[in-house]
CSV table of C-alpha atoms (C1' of nucleotides) in Angstrom, one decimal:
chain,number,residue,atom,x,y,z
S,215,UNK,CA,114.8,314.1,23.1
S,216,UNK,CA,111.4,314.0,23.4
S,217,UNK,CA,109.3,310.8,23.6
S,218,UNK,CA,105.8,310.2,22.3
S,219,UNK,CA,104.0,307.2,23.8
S,220,UNK,CA,102.7,304.3,21.3
S,221,UNK,CA,99.0,304.5,20.2
S,222,UNK,CA,98.6,301.2,22.0
S,223,UNK,CA,100.1,302.6,25.1
S,224,UNK,CA,97.7,305.4,25.3
S,225,UNK,CA,94.8,303.6,24.7
S,226,UNK,CA,95.9,301.1,27.4
S,227,UNK,CA,95.9,303.9,30.0
S,228,UNK,CA,93.0,302.4,31.8
S,229,UNK,CA,94.6,298.8,31.8
S,230,UNK,CA,97.8,300.4,33.1
S,231,UNK,CA,95.9,302.0,35.9
S,232,UNK,CA,93.8,298.8,36.5
S,233,UNK,CA,97.3,296.8,36.9
S,234,UNK,CA,98.8,299.6,39.1
S,235,UNK,CA,95.9,299.6,41.3
S,236,UNK,CA,96.0,296.0,41.6
S,237,UNK,CA,99.7,296.1,42.5
S,238,UNK,CA,98.8,298.6,44.8
S,239,UNK,CA,96.1,296.6,46.5
S,240,UNK,CA,98.1,293.4,46.5
S,241,UNK,CA,101.1,295.2,48.0
S,242,UNK,CA,98.9,296.3,50.8
S,243,UNK,CA,97.6,292.7,51.2
S,244,UNK,CA,101.3,291.6,51.5
S,245,UNK,CA,101.9,294.3,53.9
S,246,UNK,CA,99.3,293.1,56.3
S,247,UNK,CA,100.5,289.4,55.8
S,248,UNK,CA,103.9,290.6,57.0
S,249,UNK,CA,102.2,292.4,60.0
S,250,UNK,CA,100.3,289.2,61.0
S,251,UNK,CA,103.4,287.0,60.6
S,252,UNK,CA,106.2,289.2,61.8
S,253,UNK,CA,107.7,286.8,63.8
S,254,UNK,CA,107.3,283.9,61.7
S,255,UNK,CA,109.1,284.7,58.1
S,256,UNK,CA,109.3,281.2,57.3
S,257,UNK,CA,108.7,279.5,54.1
S,258,UNK,CA,105.0,278.7,53.3
S,259,UNK,CA,103.6,280.6,55.7
S,260,UNK,CA,99.7,281.0,55.1
S,261,UNK,CA,98.5,284.6,54.3
S,262,UNK,CA,95.5,286.2,55.6
S,263,UNK,CA,93.3,288.5,53.6
S,264,UNK,CA,93.9,287.0,50.2
S,265,UNK,CA,96.5,284.4,50.1
S,266,UNK,CA,100.0,283.3,51.3
S,267,UNK,CA,102.7,285.8,50.7
S,268,UNK,CA,104.3,284.1,47.9
S,269,UNK,CA,101.1,284.1,46.1
S,270,UNK,CA,100.6,287.8,46.8
S,271,UNK,CA,104.3,288.3,45.6
S,272,UNK,CA,103.3,286.4,42.5
S,273,UNK,CA,100.3,288.5,41.7
S,274,UNK,CA,102.3,291.9,42.4
S,275,UNK,CA,105.1,290.8,40.2
S,276,UNK,CA,102.3,289.8,37.6
S,277,UNK,CA,100.7,293.2,38.0
S,278,UNK,CA,103.9,295.1,37.4
S,279,UNK,CA,105.1,292.8,34.9
S,280,UNK,CA,101.5,293.4,33.1
S,281,UNK,CA,101.9,297.3,33.3
S,282,UNK,CA,105.2,297.2,31.8
S,283,UNK,CA,104.0,295.3,28.9
S,284,UNK,CA,101.2,297.4,28.4
S,285,UNK,CA,103.8,300.5,28.5
S,286,UNK,CA,105.3,298.5,26.0
S,287,UNK,CA,102.2,298.1,23.7
S,288,UNK,CA,102.0,294.5,24.0
S,289,UNK,CA,98.4,293.8,25.5
S,290,UNK,CA,97.1,293.4,22.3
S,291,UNK,CA,99.2,290.4,21.6
S,292,UNK,CA,97.8,288.5,24.4
S,293,UNK,CA,100.7,288.7,26.5
S,294,UNK,CA,99.5,290.1,29.7
S,295,UNK,CA,100.0,287.1,32.2
S,296,UNK,CA,98.8,286.9,35.6
S,297,UNK,CA,101.1,286.2,38.5
S,298,UNK,CA,100.2,282.4,38.2
S,299,UNK,CA,101.4,282.4,34.7
S,300,UNK,CA,105.0,283.9,35.6
S,301,UNK,CA,106.5,280.5,35.9
S,302,UNK,CA,104.9,279.3,32.6
S,303,UNK,CA,106.4,281.8,30.7
S,304,UNK,CA,109.7,282.1,32.4
S,305,UNK,CA,110.4,278.3,32.3
S,306,UNK,CA,108.1,277.2,29.3
S,307,UNK,CA,110.3,277.8,26.7
S,308,UNK,CA,109.4,281.2,25.3
S,309,UNK,CA,105.8,281.8,25.1
S,310,UNK,CA,106.9,285.4,26.2
S,311,UNK,CA,108.9,287.1,23.6
S,312,UNK,CA,111.0,289.2,25.1
S,313,UNK,CA,112.5,291.0,22.2
S,314,UNK,CA,108.9,292.5,21.8
S,315,UNK,CA,109.5,294.8,24.6
S,316,UNK,CA,111.5,296.8,22.7
S,317,UNK,CA,111.0,295.7,19.2
S,318,UNK,CA,112.0,298.9,17.7
S,319,UNK,CA,114.8,299.8,19.9
S,320,UNK,CA,117.6,297.8,21.6
S,321,UNK,CA,117.7,294.3,21.1
S,322,UNK,CA,117.8,293.6,24.8
S,323,UNK,CA,117.2,290.0,25.8
S,324,UNK,CA,117.0,288.6,28.8
S,325,UNK,CA,118.0,285.0,30.0
S,326,UNK,CA,117.3,284.2,33.2
S,327,UNK,CA,118.7,281.2,34.6
S,328,UNK,CA,120.0,279.9,37.8
S,329,UNK,CA,121.5,282.7,39.9
S,330,UNK,CA,125.3,282.6,40.7
S,331,UNK,CA,126.2,278.9,40.7
S,332,UNK,CA,128.9,279.0,43.3
S,333,UNK,CA,130.7,276.2,41.5
S,334,UNK,CA,131.2,278.4,38.7
S,335,UNK,CA,135.0,278.4,39.3
S,336,UNK,CA,137.2,275.5,40.7
S,337,UNK,CA,140.3,277.4,40.8
S,338,UNK,CA,140.0,278.7,44.4
S,339,UNK,CA,142.0,276.1,45.6
S,340,UNK,CA,144.3,275.5,42.8
S,341,UNK,CA,145.3,278.9,41.9
S,342,UNK,CA,148.3,277.7,39.7
S,343,UNK,CA,146.0,275.8,37.5
S,344,UNK,CA,145.4,278.0,34.5
S,345,UNK,CA,142.0,277.9,33.0
S,346,UNK,CA,140.9,275.6,35.7
S,347,UNK,CA,137.3,276.3,35.8
S,348,UNK,CA,133.6,275.1,35.4
S,349,UNK,CA,131.9,276.2,32.2
S,350,UNK,CA,129.1,278.2,33.5
S,351,UNK,CA,126.0,276.4,32.7
S,352,UNK,CA,123.2,278.1,34.5
S,353,UNK,CA,124.6,281.1,35.7
S,354,UNK,CA,122.3,284.1,35.3
S,355,UNK,CA,123.0,285.9,32.2
S,356,UNK,CA,121.3,288.5,30.0
S,357,UNK,CA,122.2,290.1,26.5
S,358,UNK,CA,122.2,293.6,25.2
S,359,UNK,CA,122.9,294.7,21.9
S,360,UNK,CA,124.2,297.8,21.0
S,361,UNK,CA,125.5,299.9,17.7
S,362,UNK,CA,128.4,300.7,19.7
S,363,UNK,CA,130.5,299.7,22.7
S,364,UNK,CA,128.6,301.4,25.1
S,365,UNK,CA,129.5,302.3,28.7
S,366,UNK,CA,127.3,300.7,30.9
S,367,UNK,CA,128.7,302.5,34.3
S,368,UNK,CA,130.6,299.8,35.5
S,369,UNK,CA,134.3,299.4,35.7
S,370,UNK,CA,135.5,296.3,33.5
S,371,UNK,CA,138.7,294.9,33.2
S,372,UNK,CA,139.5,293.0,30.2
S,373,UNK,CA,140.7,289.2,30.9
S,374,UNK,CA,140.6,287.2,27.8
S,375,UNK,CA,139.9,287.3,24.0
S,376,UNK,CA,138.9,284.4,21.9
S,377,UNK,CA,137.9,283.5,18.6
S,378,UNK,CA,134.7,281.9,18.4
S,379,UNK,CA,133.4,279.3,16.1
S,380,UNK,CA,131.5,280.9,12.9
S,381,UNK,CA,132.1,284.4,14.1
S,382,UNK,CA,134.0,286.6,12.2
S,383,UNK,CA,134.9,288.6,15.2
S,384,UNK,CA,136.6,287.7,18.3
S,385,UNK,CA,135.0,287.5,21.8
S,386,UNK,CA,136.3,289.7,24.5
S,387,UNK,CA,136.0,288.9,28.0
S,388,UNK,CA,135.8,291.2,30.9
S,389,UNK,CA,135.1,290.8,34.7
S,390,UNK,CA,134.6,293.5,37.4
S,391,UNK,CA,137.5,295.7,38.3
S,392,UNK,CA,136.3,295.1,41.7
S,393,UNK,CA,136.5,291.3,41.3
S,394,UNK,CA,139.2,290.8,43.8
S,395,UNK,CA,138.8,293.8,46.1
S,396,UNK,CA,135.1,293.3,46.7
S,397,UNK,CA,134.5,289.7,45.2
S,398,UNK,CA,132.3,291.3,42.6
S,399,UNK,CA,131.1,288.2,40.5
S,400,UNK,CA,130.1,290.4,37.3
S,401,UNK,CA,131.6,289.4,34.1
S,402,UNK,CA,130.4,290.1,30.7
S,403,UNK,CA,131.7,289.2,27.2
S,404,UNK,CA,131.4,291.6,24.1
S,405,UNK,CA,131.1,290.3,20.7
S,406,UNK,CA,130.8,292.2,17.3
S,407,UNK,CA,127.7,290.3,15.6
S,408,UNK,CA,127.4,292.5,12.7
S,409,UNK,CA,129.2,294.8,10.4
S,410,UNK,CA,126.9,297.1,8.8
S,411,UNK,CA,125.8,298.7,10.8
S,412,UNK,CA,128.3,297.6,13.5
S,413,UNK,CA,126.4,295.9,16.5
S,414,UNK,CA,128.0,294.6,19.5
S,415,UNK,CA,126.3,291.9,21.7
S,416,UNK,CA,127.3,292.1,25.4
S,417,UNK,CA,126.5,289.1,27.3
S,418,UNK,CA,126.5,289.7,31.2
S,419,UNK,CA,126.9,287.1,33.7
S,420,UNK,CA,126.4,287.5,37.4
S,421,UNK,CA,125.6,290.7,39.0
S,422,UNK,CA,127.6,293.4,40.4
S,423,UNK,CA,128.1,293.2,44.2
S,424,UNK,CA,130.8,295.8,44.4
S,425,UNK,CA,130.1,299.0,46.5
S,426,UNK,CA,128.4,301.3,44.3
S,427,UNK,CA,125.9,298.9,43.1
S,428,UNK,CA,125.5,297.0,46.4
S,429,UNK,CA,122.0,297.8,47.1
S,430,UNK,CA,120.6,296.9,43.6
S,431,UNK,CA,122.4,293.8,43.6
S,432,UNK,CA,121.0,292.7,46.7
S,433,UNK,CA,117.7,293.3,45.7
S,434,UNK,CA,118.3,291.2,42.6
S,435,UNK,CA,119.8,288.5,44.7
S,436,UNK,CA,117.2,288.2,46.9
S,437,UNK,CA,114.5,288.2,44.0
S,438,UNK,CA,116.0,284.7,43.2
S,439,UNK,CA,114.3,283.7,46.5
S,440,UNK,CA,110.9,284.9,46.7
S,441,UNK,CA,110.5,284.3,50.3
S,442,UNK,CA,113.8,286.0,51.2
S,443,UNK,CA,112.8,288.8,49.1
S,444,UNK,CA,110.1,289.5,51.1
S,445,UNK,CA,112.6,290.6,53.7
S,446,UNK,CA,113.6,293.5,51.7
S,447,UNK,CA,110.3,294.7,51.4
S,448,UNK,CA,109.6,297.4,53.9
S,449,UNK,CA,106.9,299.7,53.1
S,450,UNK,CA,107.2,302.0,55.9
S,451,UNK,CA,111.1,302.4,55.0
S,452,UNK,CA,112.6,305.7,54.5
S,453,UNK,CA,113.4,306.0,50.8
S,454,UNK,CA,117.0,306.3,51.4
S,455,UNK,CA,117.0,302.7,52.6
S,456,UNK,CA,114.8,301.2,49.9
S,457,UNK,CA,116.4,299.1,47.2
S,458,UNK,CA,113.8,300.4,44.9
S,459,UNK,CA,115.0,303.8,45.4
S,460,UNK,CA,118.7,303.5,44.9
S,461,UNK,CA,117.8,301.6,41.8
S,462,UNK,CA,115.8,304.3,40.4
S,463,UNK,CA,118.2,306.5,41.2
S,464,UNK,CA,120.7,304.7,39.1
S,465,UNK,CA,118.3,304.4,36.5
S,466,UNK,CA,118.4,307.8,35.9
S,467,UNK,CA,122.1,307.9,35.9
S,468,UNK,CA,122.1,305.1,33.3
S,469,UNK,CA,119.6,306.5,31.4
S,470,UNK,CA,121.9,309.2,30.1
S,471,UNK,CA,124.3,306.8,28.8
S,472,UNK,CA,121.5,304.8,27.0
S,473,UNK,CA,120.3,307.8,25.4
S,474,UNK,CA,123.6,308.8,23.7
S,475,UNK,CA,124.5,305.2,22.7
S,476,UNK,CA,121.7,302.6,22.4
S,477,UNK,CA,119.2,304.2,20.2
S,478,UNK,CA,119.1,301.7,17.6
S,479,UNK,CA,116.9,299.8,15.4
S,480,UNK,CA,116.4,296.3,15.9
S,481,UNK,CA,117.9,294.7,12.6
S,482,UNK,CA,119.1,291.3,14.3
S,483,UNK,CA,117.3,288.4,13.1
S,484,UNK,CA,115.8,286.9,16.0
S,485,UNK,CA,117.3,283.6,17.1
S,486,UNK,CA,115.2,281.2,19.0
S,487,UNK,CA,117.6,281.2,21.9
S,488,UNK,CA,117.9,284.9,22.0
S,489,UNK,CA,114.1,285.3,22.4
S,490,UNK,CA,113.6,282.9,25.0
S,491,UNK,CA,113.6,283.8,28.6
S,492,UNK,CA,114.5,280.7,30.7
S,493,UNK,CA,114.1,280.6,34.4
S,494,UNK,CA,114.1,278.0,37.1
S,495,UNK,CA,112.5,280.5,39.4
S,496,UNK,CA,109.1,282.0,39.4
S,497,UNK,CA,110.0,285.4,39.9
S,498,UNK,CA,113.8,285.9,38.7
S,499,UNK,CA,113.1,286.9,35.1
S,500,UNK,CA,110.6,289.6,36.3
S,501,UNK,CA,113.2,290.7,38.9
S,502,UNK,CA,115.8,291.0,36.3
S,503,UNK,CA,113.3,293.0,34.4
S,504,UNK,CA,112.7,295.3,37.2
S,505,UNK,CA,115.8,295.6,39.0
S,506,UNK,CA,118.7,294.3,36.8
S,507,UNK,CA,121.6,295.8,38.6
S,508,UNK,CA,123.2,297.4,36.0
S,509,UNK,CA,120.1,298.2,34.4
S,510,UNK,CA,120.7,296.9,31.1
S,511,UNK,CA,117.4,295.5,31.2
S,512,UNK,CA,115.6,298.9,31.7
S,513,UNK,CA,118.0,300.6,29.4
S,514,UNK,CA,117.1,298.8,26.8
S,515,UNK,CA,113.3,298.1,27.2
S,516,UNK,CA,112.3,300.6,24.8
S,517,UNK,CA,112.9,304.2,23.9
S,518,UNK,CA,115.4,305.8,26.5
S,519,UNK,CA,113.9,304.1,29.4
S,520,UNK,CA,110.2,305.2,28.8
S,521,UNK,CA,109.2,304.4,32.4
S,522,UNK,CA,112.3,306.0,34.1
S,523,UNK,CA,111.2,309.0,31.8
S,524,UNK,CA,108.1,309.3,33.4
S,525,UNK,CA,110.1,308.8,36.8
S,526,UNK,CA,112.2,311.6,35.9
S,527,UNK,CA,109.2,314.1,35.2
S,528,UNK,CA,107.4,313.0,38.5
S,529,UNK,CA,110.7,312.9,40.7
S,530,UNK,CA,110.9,309.2,40.2
S,531,UNK,CA,112.0,308.3,43.8
S,532,UNK,CA,108.9,310.0,44.9
S,533,UNK,CA,106.7,308.4,42.7
S,534,UNK,CA,107.9,304.9,43.7
S,535,UNK,CA,107.9,305.9,47.4
S,536,UNK,CA,104.3,307.0,47.0
S,537,UNK,CA,103.3,304.1,44.9
S,538,UNK,CA,104.6,301.8,47.6
S,539,UNK,CA,103.0,303.7,50.1
S,540,UNK,CA,99.7,303.5,48.5
S,541,UNK,CA,99.7,307.2,48.3
S,542,UNK,CA,100.2,307.3,44.6
S,543,UNK,CA,97.5,309.2,42.5
S,544,UNK,CA,97.5,306.9,39.4
S,545,UNK,CA,95.9,309.7,37.3
S,546,UNK,CA,99.4,311.3,38.0
S,547,UNK,CA,101.0,308.8,36.2
S,548,UNK,CA,98.6,308.4,33.6
S,549,UNK,CA,98.9,311.9,32.3
S,550,UNK,CA,102.2,311.3,31.0
S,551,UNK,CA,101.5,308.0,29.0
C,104,DC,C1',155.2,301.8,38.7
C,105,DA,C1',150.6,300.1,39.2
C,106,DG,C1',147.0,298.9,36.6
C,107,DA,C1',145.2,297.5,31.9
C,108,DT,C1',145.6,294.7,28.0
C,109,DT,C1',147.4,291.1,25.1
C,110,DT,C1',148.0,286.2,24.2
C,111,DG,C1',148.9,281.5,24.7
C,112,DA,C1',148.2,277.6,27.8
C,113,DC,C1',144.9,274.9,30.6
C,114,DC,C1',140.8,272.7,31.4
C,115,DA,C1',135.8,271.5,31.8
C,116,DT,C1',132.0,270.5,28.9
C,117,DC,C1',129.7,269.1,25.0
T,224,DG,C1',138.4,266.1,19.8
T,225,DA,C1',136.4,270.8,19.5
T,226,DT,C1',135.0,274.8,21.9
T,227,DG,C1',134.6,278.2,25.1
T,228,DG,C1',135.6,280.5,29.5
T,229,DT,C1',139.5,281.6,32.5
T,230,DC,C1',144.5,282.1,34.1
T,231,DA,C1',148.6,284.4,34.4
T,232,DA,C1',152.9,285.8,32.3
T,233,DA,C1',154.5,289.3,29.3
T,234,DT,C1',153.6,293.4,27.5
T,235,DC,C1',151.6,298.0,27.1
T,236,DT,C1',150.4,302.6,29.1
T,237,DG,C1',149.3,306.6,31.5
DNA sequence: CAGATTTGACCATC
DNA sequence: GATGGTCAAATCTG
């Protein structure tokens, strides 16, 4: 299937270029900050050459977020944000309409909240007590709507089914197949929310920490803590070791699934709840957007992963590698836009 | 027979 | 008390 880029995107090429260049520049600054403070990776360290590491991370993330927004044709809506605004958007109750990222395609919605509440379950010491748990209140979750029960590439085991109030269809609960072997905390539940055409809403909780997705999960976990996440940014790493690369490799694989199963028109009336991205962390929503471990965000952020389509064309790993190394020719990207 | 699914029970939270 | 999330025994399936 061939994808054409929206007019808005075509006309935003320059803006994309600007954002990417800014991101590259900021990444370079951050790199220098790390060089200056190799031995003192502690919170609050001041940065040289343009701000603290945290500020730079904010700006870089903001830059990439803007790029993604532009790629999705949203610049004209005034949603481009600066790094400083990320928190406002993510925690301010929904100024950023996440659905707009993919308005004509899947209805993926991110609801970023606190990640992995360790106290999610209280049964570890009371194994015989059925249903003894703590209702998840602030666990990290995101939603994906699909016209069919899509395979997201993970092994899931159903562990429950429940009729939900005001819902015609019962909700099915799944946990990761590797929950016990690898202590993978990923769970999801699937509920049919619409009959004609059939629409299934999958709500994911937690992230896969099981083997195949370990790297991406590590990155996501780390993104919840900007300072800690900095430990994963190694600009001189080989691409095999870089979290981004394993992520994008996965993107390619997941994209195939997406193409077959998740090409839909958005027909679900927006609910205030769904359209709001919340976060208690400055970065987590963006991290989700970039590196959701099972890639639901990327999968559903537009036509069959427009971004990853570019990456496919350009041998995606190499693109990111060069982008991160600052040796990427932005015009090369833009010619695909 | 091992692993997956079904289903009623249990319990925290609202 | 209603609801939603999870547990685990029973059952199914390959």
